[in-house]
Amino acid sequence: MQYLSDRINRLETSATLAMAAKARELRAEGKKIIGLSLGEPDFNTPDFIKEAAIQAIQDNYNSYTPVDGYDELKQAIITKFKRDNNLSYDKSQIVVSTGAKQSLANVAMVCINPGDEVILPAPYWVSYSDIVSIAEGVPVVVQTHIENDFKMTPEQLEAAITPKTKMLWYSSPCNPSGSLYSKEELRALADVLKKHPNIVVVSDEIYEHINFVGGHVSMAQFEDMYERTVTVNGVSKAFAMTGWRIGYIGAPTAIARACNKIQGQFTSGANCIAQRATIAALEAPVSKIAYMVDKFKERRTLILDLLKEVPGFQCNSPEGAFYVFPNVTDLFGKSFRGKQINNATDLSMYLLEEAQVATVTGEAFGNPNCIRISYAASEEDITQAIQQIKAALS
Ligand code: PMP
Ligand code: GLU
């Protein structure tokens, strides 16, 4: 299309959002699709957060906020970082954005020069590679394996570093594998990075609280990494607030101020009511959201048990987030109901059409051997979906 830029033509559509849209379309045609594609809690936002938002409307919070967020919200974020992560930030280091996705986009735009390489251990969250590309960076994908619980080793990191490496981006707990880096594993990666002081780390901790084993570690907790780590977080997942669109970073002051500058030109800052609601969310003790985490844990056991019965699906045991990421290579080359499955995308499409279950191809996460299934859904839907998948593959 002649009116569109090369930039937008190069960009892929978000595979998670595309699959969710496809499932919606099929439902509108009358098909009964079970949606296990989108990573979105199926809970309502807790009442105490909704009440804070209603109060904010009544108190006439309706003007532009400071570009990087209300002072009280930044203070709540500082207190949260200290309480949960033992990280000390001051207000100049905090930027509130329209979701963690925008936080990531800001960081990419302010840190990446054209041609800079960004190391992405795969599977990585779907939007990382496209956000890096739109900032004219070059994603350097490091393939991890199920045998190592989908975690990057220090040797792999070392081998991926070149003079052009500018950043390392990862999530822990990981979307889509659910893997959690231990303190020792992160320290070993930090030891490699020690030799390369120009590399900035983006530690995406949005699933921090959806952790079934404890022991969440932030890269910035290591003193020698603090000055070059951006800690990304948000309220979408743990507080069931996906649509409220609030994310935030704690970062070295220069990076935070640069994000403030770009946001000042692009958005003027995040929604005022959602910001007030987020103060209530972050000031509450974490125990207030434990009921959701407990449910996710039960569902993890349920889906892992059910998937044992599905031939050709090989799973790791996710320690956090709400996804399973089975390796499905055993099914490649097979035909089902006259359809040949050659890769994860074929399988994901086959499951949509023949099992009426929406999943996401691992291709979108940089691993074409797996598919992602979200278990942020009711027990009934999970059980029904896996039964349908089993039947479609039998
Ligand atoms: N990072 C990861 C790993 C995610 O799964 C998501 C999912 N939405 C985001 C960032 C972005 O979250 P949001 O923009 O809703 O805060
Ligand atoms: N993070 C969620 C997912 O991975 C929501 C979709 C999105 O933001 O792309 O499914």
GROMACS .gro file of C-alpha atoms and ligand atoms in nm:
model
  420
    1MET     CA    1   0.000   0.000   0.000
    2GLN     CA    2   0.164   0.321  -0.122
    3TYR     CA    3   0.065   0.530   0.180
    4LEU     CA    4   0.229   0.308   0.439
    5SER     CA    5   0.587   0.335   0.563
    6ASP     CA    6   0.851   0.063   0.525
    7ARG     CA    7   0.859   0.062   0.904
    8ILE     CA    8   0.502  -0.055   0.943
    9ASN     CA    9   0.529  -0.293   0.649
   10ARG     CA   10   0.818  -0.467   0.824
   11LEU     CA   11   0.621  -0.510   1.146
   12GLU     CA   12   0.440  -0.837   1.222
   13THR     CA   13   0.091  -0.832   1.374
   14SER     CA   14   0.099  -0.946   1.738
   15ALA     CA   15   0.031  -1.321   1.714
   16THR     CA   16  -0.138  -1.340   2.054
   17LEU     CA   17  -0.378  -1.059   1.974
   18ALA     CA   18  -0.433  -1.194   1.620
   19MET     CA   19  -0.529  -1.537   1.752
   20ALA     CA   20  -0.764  -1.384   2.007
   21ALA     CA   21  -0.925  -1.179   1.728
   22LYS     CA   22  -0.960  -1.491   1.511
   23ALA     CA   23  -1.127  -1.679   1.797
   24ARG     CA   24  -1.368  -1.385   1.844
   25GLU     CA   25  -1.450  -1.390   1.471
   26LEU     CA   26  -1.524  -1.763   1.473
   27ARG     CA   27  -1.742  -1.720   1.781
   28ALA     CA   28  -1.936  -1.447   1.601
   29GLU     CA   29  -1.999  -1.704   1.324
   30GLY     CA   30  -2.156  -1.929   1.588
   31LYS     CA   31  -1.860  -2.163   1.652
   32LYS     CA   32  -1.791  -2.259   2.012
   33ILE     CA   33  -1.423  -2.173   2.044
   34ILE     CA   34  -1.244  -2.220   2.376
   35GLY     CA   35  -0.991  -1.938   2.401
   36LEU     CA   36  -0.660  -2.048   2.550
   37SER     CA   37  -0.457  -1.810   2.336
   38LEU     CA   38  -0.452  -1.484   2.526
   39GLY     CA   39  -0.255  -1.442   2.847
   40GLU     CA   40  -0.524  -1.265   3.041
   41PRO     CA   41  -0.652  -1.350   3.391
   42ASP     CA   42  -1.020  -1.452   3.382
   43PHE     CA   43  -1.083  -1.284   3.719
   44ASN     CA   44  -1.249  -0.950   3.777
   45THR     CA   45  -1.033  -0.667   3.905
   46PRO     CA   46  -1.056  -0.687   4.289
   47ASP     CA   47  -1.322  -0.464   4.445
   48PHE     CA   48  -1.080  -0.255   4.652
   49ILE     CA   49  -0.909  -0.144   4.329
   50LYS     CA   50  -1.239  -0.070   4.154
   51GLU     CA   51  -1.349   0.137   4.453
   52ALA     CA   52  -1.031   0.346   4.434
   53ALA     CA   53  -1.107   0.417   4.067
   54ILE     CA   54  -1.467   0.516   4.140
   55GLN     CA   55  -1.345   0.744   4.418
   56ALA     CA   56  -1.093   0.903   4.178
   57ILE     CA   57  -1.370   0.981   3.929
   58GLN     CA   58  -1.579   1.134   4.206
   59ASP     CA   59  -1.282   1.333   4.328
   60ASN     CA   60  -1.250   1.482   3.979
   61TYR     CA   61  -0.922   1.330   3.874
   62ASN     CA   62  -0.963   1.428   3.513
   63SER     CA   63  -0.663   1.637   3.411
   64TYR     CA   64  -0.335   1.546   3.247
   65THR     CA   65  -0.111   1.379   3.501
   66PRO     CA   66   0.264   1.433   3.523
   67VAL     CA   67   0.403   1.256   3.213
   68ASP     CA   68   0.584   0.991   3.420
   69GLY     CA   69   0.297   0.938   3.665
   70TYR     CA   70   0.140   1.088   3.978
   71ASP     CA   71   0.384   1.147   4.258
   72GLU     CA   72   0.178   0.927   4.494
   73LEU     CA   73   0.186   0.644   4.241
   74LYS     CA   74   0.561   0.676   4.197
   75GLN     CA   75   0.593   0.662   4.576
   76ALA     CA   76   0.376   0.347   4.586
   77ILE     CA   77   0.598   0.190   4.318
   78ILE     CA   78   0.913   0.282   4.513
   79THR     CA   79   0.766   0.122   4.826
   80LYS     CA   80   0.665  -0.188   4.627
   81PHE     CA   81   1.014  -0.225   4.476
   82LYS     CA   82   1.166  -0.203   4.824
   83ARG     CA   83   0.909  -0.436   4.984
   84ASP     CA   84   0.903  -0.711   4.718
   85ASN     CA   85   1.241  -0.683   4.548
   86ASN     CA   86   1.471  -0.505   4.794
   87LEU     CA   87   1.541  -0.248   4.521
   88SER     CA   88   1.593   0.118   4.609
   89TYR     CA   89   1.480   0.372   4.354
   90ASP     CA   90   1.405   0.742   4.379
   91LYS     CA   91   1.130   0.920   4.190
   92SER     CA   92   1.355   1.025   3.905
   93GLN     CA   93   1.405   0.654   3.827
   94ILE     CA   94   1.037   0.562   3.794
   95VAL     CA   95   0.820   0.600   3.483
   96VAL     CA   96   0.455   0.493   3.469
   97SER     CA   97   0.327   0.398   3.122
   98THR     CA   98   0.026   0.269   2.936
   99GLY     CA   99   0.104  -0.096   3.013
  100ALA     CA  100   0.433  -0.279   3.041
  101LYS     CA  101   0.421  -0.310   2.665
  102GLN     CA  102   0.463   0.064   2.633
  103SER     CA  103   0.733   0.060   2.900
  104LEU     CA  104   0.924  -0.188   2.682
  105ALA     CA  105   0.866   0.018   2.368
  106ASN     CA  106   0.993   0.332   2.545
  107VAL     CA  107   1.309   0.155   2.658
  108ALA     CA  108   1.371   0.021   2.307
  109MET     CA  109   1.327   0.365   2.152
  110VAL     CA  110   1.561   0.537   2.397
  111CYS     CA  111   1.839   0.274   2.413
  112ILE     CA  112   1.866   0.118   2.066
  113ASN     CA  113   2.055   0.272   1.775
  114PRO     CA  114   2.004   0.132   1.425
  115GLY     CA  115   2.195  -0.195   1.394
  116ASP     CA  116   2.238  -0.252   1.769
  117GLU     CA  117   2.194  -0.615   1.862
  118VAL     CA  118   1.951  -0.723   2.130
  119ILE     CA  119   1.985  -1.073   2.272
  120LEU     CA  120   1.652  -1.250   2.317
  121PRO     CA  121   1.665  -1.594   2.478
  122ALA     CA  122   1.389  -1.791   2.301
  123PRO     CA  123   1.115  -1.859   2.374
  124TYR     CA  124   1.071  -1.487   2.433
  125TRP     CA  125   0.752  -1.290   2.476
  126VAL     CA  126   0.590  -1.234   2.138
  127SER     CA  127   0.632  -0.856   2.115
  128TYR     CA  128   1.001  -0.834   2.210
  129SER     CA  129   1.140  -0.900   1.863
  130ASP     CA  130   0.901  -0.662   1.689
  131ILE     CA  131   0.951  -0.385   1.944
  132VAL     CA  132   1.327  -0.422   1.896
  133SER     CA  133   1.287  -0.423   1.517
  134ILE     CA  134   1.072  -0.111   1.508
  135ALA     CA  135   1.346   0.065   1.705
  136GLU     CA  136   1.579  -0.051   1.423
  137GLY     CA  137   1.761  -0.296   1.648
  138VAL     CA  138   1.855  -0.646   1.543
  139PRO     CA  139   1.706  -0.930   1.750
  140VAL     CA  140   1.964  -1.200   1.819
  141VAL     CA  141   1.772  -1.510   1.916
  142VAL     CA  142   1.937  -1.760   2.149
  143GLN     CA  143   1.753  -2.090   2.131
  144THR     CA  144   1.701  -2.260   2.468
  145HIS     CA  145   1.577  -2.615   2.513
  146ILE     CA  146   1.315  -2.796   2.714
  147GLU     CA  147   1.588  -3.017   2.867
  148ASN     CA  148   1.728  -2.702   3.032
  149ASP     CA  149   1.380  -2.582   3.128
  150PHE     CA  150   1.401  -2.326   2.846
  151LYS     CA  151   1.668  -2.123   3.025
  152MET     CA  152   1.971  -1.961   2.865
  153THR     CA  153   2.308  -2.079   2.995
  154PRO     CA  154   2.603  -1.842   3.059
  155GLU     CA  155   2.789  -2.016   2.775
  156GLN     CA  156   2.505  -1.941   2.534
  157LEU     CA  157   2.498  -1.578   2.644
  158GLU     CA  158   2.875  -1.543   2.603
  159ALA     CA  159   2.859  -1.694   2.254
  160ALA     CA  160   2.584  -1.454   2.145
  161ILE     CA  161   2.766  -1.136   2.250
  162THR     CA  162   2.936  -0.935   1.975
  163PRO     CA  163   3.078  -0.580   1.970
  164LYS     CA  164   2.733  -0.469   1.851
  165THR     CA  165   2.541  -0.614   2.145
  166LYS     CA  166   2.350  -0.338   2.324
  167MET     CA  167   2.088  -0.517   2.530
  168LEU     CA  168   1.960  -0.842   2.676
  169TRP     CA  169   1.583  -0.881   2.723
  170TYR     CA  170   1.418  -1.163   2.914
  171SER     CA  171   1.115  -1.232   3.132
  172SER     CA  172   1.120  -1.430   3.456
  173PRO     CA  173   0.878  -1.593   3.525
  174CYS     CA  174   0.886  -1.638   3.149
  175ASN     CA  175   0.602  -1.589   2.907
  176PRO     CA  176   0.564  -1.840   2.735
  177SER     CA  177   0.763  -2.116   2.912
  178GLY     CA  178   0.676  -2.036   3.275
  179SER     CA  179   1.045  -2.079   3.363
  180LEU     CA  180   1.193  -1.895   3.655
  181TYR     CA  181   1.561  -1.803   3.676
  182SER     CA  182   1.710  -1.878   4.018
  183LYS     CA  183   1.948  -1.640   4.192
  184GLU     CA  184   2.245  -1.860   4.098
  185GLU     CA  185   2.139  -1.876   3.733
  186LEU     CA  186   2.099  -1.498   3.711
  187ARG     CA  187   2.430  -1.443   3.889
  188ALA     CA  188   2.601  -1.667   3.634
  189LEU     CA  189   2.453  -1.455   3.352
  190ALA     CA  190   2.558  -1.138   3.537
  191ASP     CA  191   2.913  -1.273   3.561
  192VAL     CA  192   2.924  -1.293   3.181
  193LEU     CA  193   2.780  -0.942   3.150
  194LYS     CA  194   3.040  -0.808   3.392
  195LYS     CA  195   3.293  -0.836   3.110
  196HIS     CA  196   3.066  -0.630   2.881
  197PRO     CA  197   2.977  -0.311   3.070
  198ASN     CA  198   2.792  -0.151   2.777
  199ILE     CA  199   2.511  -0.407   2.769
  200VAL     CA  200   2.182  -0.292   2.923
  201VAL     CA  201   1.949  -0.556   3.069
  202VAL     CA  202   1.571  -0.546   3.049
  203SER     CA  203   1.428  -0.766   3.323
  204ASP     CA  204   1.056  -0.810   3.260
  205GLU     CA  205   0.900  -0.910   3.591
  206ILE     CA  206   0.533  -0.873   3.509
  207TYR     CA  207   0.462  -1.230   3.629
  208GLU     CA  208   0.655  -1.178   3.954
  209HIS     CA  209   0.361  -1.263   4.180
  210ILE     CA  210   0.236  -1.554   3.968
  211ASN     CA  211   0.507  -1.775   4.103
  212PHE     CA  212   0.433  -2.122   4.244
  213VAL     CA  213   0.769  -2.196   4.401
  214GLY     CA  214   0.883  -1.863   4.551
  215GLY     CA  215   1.230  -1.719   4.509
  216HIS     CA  216   1.170  -1.439   4.261
  217VAL     CA  217   1.498  -1.259   4.186
  218SER     CA  218   1.549  -0.926   4.010
  219MET     CA  219   1.866  -0.873   3.807
  220ALA     CA  220   1.898  -0.521   3.955
  221GLN     CA  221   1.941  -0.676   4.302
  222PHE     CA  222   2.301  -0.749   4.204
  223GLU     CA  223   2.492  -0.435   4.290
  224ASP     CA  224   2.709  -0.460   3.980
  225MET     CA  225   2.401  -0.483   3.755
  226TYR     CA  226   2.183  -0.215   3.917
  227GLU     CA  227   2.320   0.076   3.712
  228ARG     CA  228   2.239  -0.090   3.380
  229THR     CA  229   1.924  -0.286   3.446
  230VAL     CA  230   1.572  -0.173   3.364
  231THR     CA  231   1.317  -0.350   3.581
  232VAL     CA  232   0.980  -0.369   3.404
  233ASN     CA  233   0.659  -0.451   3.585
  234GLY     CA  234   0.287  -0.373   3.574
  235VAL     CA  235  -0.053  -0.454   3.717
  236SER     CA  236  -0.212  -0.638   3.422
  237LYS     CA  237  -0.142  -0.992   3.536
  238ALA     CA  238  -0.127  -1.015   3.916
  239PHE     CA  239  -0.414  -0.769   3.972
  240ALA     CA  240  -0.634  -0.879   3.679
  241MET     CA  241  -0.610  -0.530   3.530
  242THR     CA  242  -0.517  -0.596   3.165
  243GLY     CA  243  -0.759  -0.338   3.027
  244TRP     CA  244  -0.659  -0.064   3.270
  245ARG     CA  245  -0.324  -0.036   3.090
  246ILE     CA  246  -0.071   0.051   3.358
  247GLY     CA  247   0.292  -0.061   3.355
  248TYR     CA  248   0.606   0.090   3.501
  249ILE     CA  249   0.984   0.077   3.514
  250GLY     CA  250   1.254   0.130   3.771
  251ALA     CA  251   1.568   0.226   3.580
  252PRO     CA  252   1.896   0.416   3.583
  253THR     CA  253   1.801   0.784   3.596
  254ALA     CA  254   1.924   0.866   3.245
  255ILE     CA  255   1.712   0.590   3.089
  256ALA     CA  256   1.407   0.680   3.299
  257ARG     CA  257   1.433   1.048   3.205
  258ALA     CA  258   1.468   0.956   2.838
  259CYS     CA  259   1.152   0.742   2.864
  260ASN     CA  260   0.977   1.038   3.024
  261LYS     CA  261   1.086   1.253   2.730
  262ILE     CA  262   0.962   1.014   2.462
  263GLN     CA  263   0.636   0.955   2.646
  264GLY     CA  264   0.590   1.331   2.667
  265GLN     CA  265   0.587   1.339   2.287
  266PHE     CA  266   0.388   1.021   2.226
  267THR     CA  267   0.117   0.986   2.494
  268SER     CA  268   0.143   1.258   2.763
  269GLY     CA  269   0.129   0.979   3.019
  270ALA     CA  270  -0.105   0.706   3.138
  271ASN     CA  271  -0.475   0.734   3.218
  272CYS     CA  272  -0.542   0.928   3.540
  273ILE     CA  273  -0.813   0.702   3.686
  274ALA     CA  274  -0.614   0.386   3.620
  275GLN     CA  275  -0.315   0.547   3.791
  276ARG     CA  276  -0.518   0.621   4.105
  277ALA     CA  277  -0.651   0.263   4.104
  278THR     CA  278  -0.295   0.133   4.073
  279ILE     CA  279  -0.194   0.316   4.392
  280ALA     CA  280  -0.454   0.106   4.578
  281ALA     CA  281  -0.335  -0.212   4.404
  282LEU     CA  282   0.031  -0.163   4.489
  283GLU     CA  283  -0.025  -0.041   4.844
  284ALA     CA  284  -0.228  -0.351   4.934
  285PRO     CA  285  -0.048  -0.647   5.091
  286VAL     CA  286   0.033  -0.915   4.834
  287SER     CA  287  -0.186  -1.156   5.036
  288LYS     CA  288  -0.489  -0.974   4.890
  289ILE     CA  289  -0.428  -1.130   4.550
  290ALA     CA  290  -0.316  -1.473   4.673
  291TYR     CA  291  -0.656  -1.629   4.588
  292MET     CA  292  -0.586  -1.576   4.218
  293VAL     CA  293  -0.235  -1.719   4.237
  294ASP     CA  294  -0.368  -2.024   4.427
  295LYS     CA  295  -0.621  -2.081   4.149
  296PHE     CA  296  -0.355  -2.056   3.879
  297LYS     CA  297  -0.150  -2.311   4.069
  298GLU     CA  298  -0.442  -2.557   4.082
  299ARG     CA  299  -0.501  -2.506   3.712
  300ARG     CA  300  -0.137  -2.568   3.633
  301THR     CA  301  -0.163  -2.909   3.803
  302LEU     CA  302  -0.488  -2.976   3.620
  303ILE     CA  303  -0.360  -2.891   3.274
  304LEU     CA  304  -0.026  -3.073   3.320
  305ASP     CA  305  -0.217  -3.387   3.430
  306LEU     CA  306  -0.456  -3.363   3.137
  307LEU     CA  307  -0.176  -3.303   2.886
  308LYS     CA  308  -0.002  -3.624   2.995
  309GLU     CA  309  -0.285  -3.801   2.816
  310VAL     CA  310  -0.228  -3.616   2.489
  311PRO     CA  311   0.010  -3.808   2.265
  312GLY     CA  312   0.294  -3.605   2.118
  313PHE     CA  313   0.290  -3.325   2.376
  314GLN     CA  314   0.605  -3.295   2.587
  315CYS     CA  315   0.586  -3.038   2.872
  316ASN     CA  316   0.828  -2.883   3.118
  317SER     CA  317   0.693  -2.796   3.462
  318PRO     CA  318   0.633  -2.421   3.458
  319GLU     CA  319   0.718  -2.251   3.788
  320GLY     CA  320   0.529  -1.931   3.721
  321ALA     CA  321   0.307  -1.729   3.483
  322PHE     CA  322   0.001  -1.908   3.341
  323TYR     CA  323   0.116  -2.089   3.030
  324VAL     CA  324   0.230  -2.431   2.925
  325PHE     CA  325   0.460  -2.454   2.626
  326PRO     CA  326   0.457  -2.815   2.505
  327ASN     CA  327   0.707  -2.934   2.250
  328VAL     CA  328   0.497  -3.088   1.972
  329THR     CA  329   0.766  -3.204   1.727
  330ASP     CA  330   0.653  -3.569   1.761
  331LEU     CA  331   0.340  -3.469   1.568
  332PHE     CA  332   0.524  -3.312   1.275
  333GLY     CA  333   0.490  -3.504   0.950
  334LYS     CA  334   0.166  -3.668   1.062
  335SER     CA  335  -0.170  -3.621   0.896
  336PHE     CA  336  -0.493  -3.578   1.080
  337ARG     CA  337  -0.827  -3.580   0.902
  338GLY     CA  338  -0.648  -3.523   0.575
  339LYS     CA  339  -0.444  -3.228   0.703
  340GLN     CA  340  -0.066  -3.252   0.717
  341ILE     CA  341   0.101  -3.100   1.025
  342ASN     CA  342   0.449  -2.979   0.939
  343ASN     CA  343   0.514  -2.723   1.211
  344ALA     CA  344   0.371  -2.560   1.523
  345THR     CA  345   0.171  -2.308   1.321
  346ASP     CA  346  -0.002  -2.590   1.129
  347LEU     CA  347  -0.081  -2.761   1.458
  348SER     CA  348  -0.217  -2.446   1.621
  349MET     CA  349  -0.442  -2.381   1.318
  350TYR     CA  350  -0.549  -2.745   1.312
  351LEU     CA  351  -0.647  -2.728   1.680
  352LEU     CA  352  -0.845  -2.412   1.615
  353GLU     CA  353  -1.038  -2.568   1.328
  354GLU     CA  354  -1.072  -2.927   1.444
  355ALA     CA  355  -1.068  -2.901   1.824
  356GLN     CA  356  -1.221  -2.553   1.848
  357VAL     CA  357  -0.941  -2.451   2.084
  358ALA     CA  358  -0.737  -2.133   2.032
  359THR     CA  359  -0.367  -2.166   2.119
  360VAL     CA  360  -0.065  -1.971   1.988
  361THR     CA  361   0.211  -2.110   1.769
  362GLY     CA  362   0.556  -2.116   1.929
  363GLU     CA  363   0.686  -1.956   1.609
  364ALA     CA  364   0.561  -1.622   1.746
  365PHE     CA  365   0.782  -1.672   2.053
  366GLY     CA  366   1.090  -1.767   1.853
  367ASN     CA  367   1.049  -2.143   1.901
  368PRO     CA  368   0.879  -2.324   1.612
  369ASN     CA  369   0.875  -2.661   1.793
  370CYS     CA  370   0.619  -2.569   2.057
  371ILE     CA  371   0.274  -2.422   2.100
  372ARG     CA  372   0.158  -2.202   2.387
  373ILE     CA  373  -0.155  -2.281   2.585
  374SER     CA  374  -0.277  -2.030   2.842
  375TYR     CA  375  -0.442  -2.176   3.150
  376ALA     CA  376  -0.579  -1.843   3.268
  377ALA     CA  377  -0.923  -1.994   3.208
  378SER     CA  378  -1.186  -2.180   3.409
  379GLU     CA  379  -1.131  -2.545   3.510
  380GLU     CA  380  -1.428  -2.641   3.292
  381ASP     CA  381  -1.282  -2.472   2.985
  382ILE     CA  382  -0.937  -2.621   3.046
  383THR     CA  383  -1.077  -2.972   3.089
  384GLN     CA  384  -1.306  -2.945   2.789
  385ALA     CA  385  -1.033  -2.793   2.572
  386ILE     CA  386  -0.777  -3.064   2.643
  387GLN     CA  387  -1.039  -3.334   2.583
  388GLN     CA  388  -1.117  -3.177   2.248
  389ILE     CA  389  -0.747  -3.151   2.160
  390LYS     CA  390  -0.698  -3.517   2.251
  391ALA     CA  391  -0.994  -3.621   2.038
  392ALA     CA  392  -0.877  -3.413   1.741
  393LEU     CA  393  -0.534  -3.578   1.755
  394SER     CA  394  -0.645  -3.932   1.820
  395PMP     N1  395   0.562  -0.860   2.924
  395PMP     C1  396   0.516  -0.986   2.923
  395PMP     C2  397   0.612  -1.098   2.946
  395PMP     C3  398   0.380  -1.010   2.901
  395PMP     O1  399   0.334  -1.135   2.898
  395PMP     C4  400   0.293  -0.902   2.880
  395PMP     C5  401   0.149  -0.936   2.853
  395PMP     N2  402   0.062  -0.848   2.831
  395PMP     C6  403   0.347  -0.772   2.882
  395PMP     C7  404   0.482  -0.755   2.905
  395PMP     C8  405   0.266  -0.649   2.860
  395PMP     O2  406   0.174  -0.628   2.960
  395PMP     P1  407   0.082  -0.498   2.970
  395PMP     O3  408   0.112  -0.413   2.855
  395PMP     O4  409  -0.058  -0.549   2.971
  395PMP     O5  410   0.119  -0.435   3.100
  396GLU     N1  411   0.068  -1.075   2.726
  396GLU     C1  412  -0.048  -1.144   2.684
  396GLU     C2  413  -0.009  -1.263   2.602
  396GLU     O1  414   0.105  -1.292   2.586
  396GLU     C3  415  -0.147  -1.053   2.622
  396GLU     C4  416  -0.137  -1.029   2.474
  396GLU     C5  417  -0.044  -0.921   2.436
  396GLU     O2  418  -0.028  -0.826   2.510
  396GLU     O3  419   0.014  -0.937   2.328
  396GLU     O4  420  -0.097  -1.332   2.557
   0.00000   0.00000   0.00000
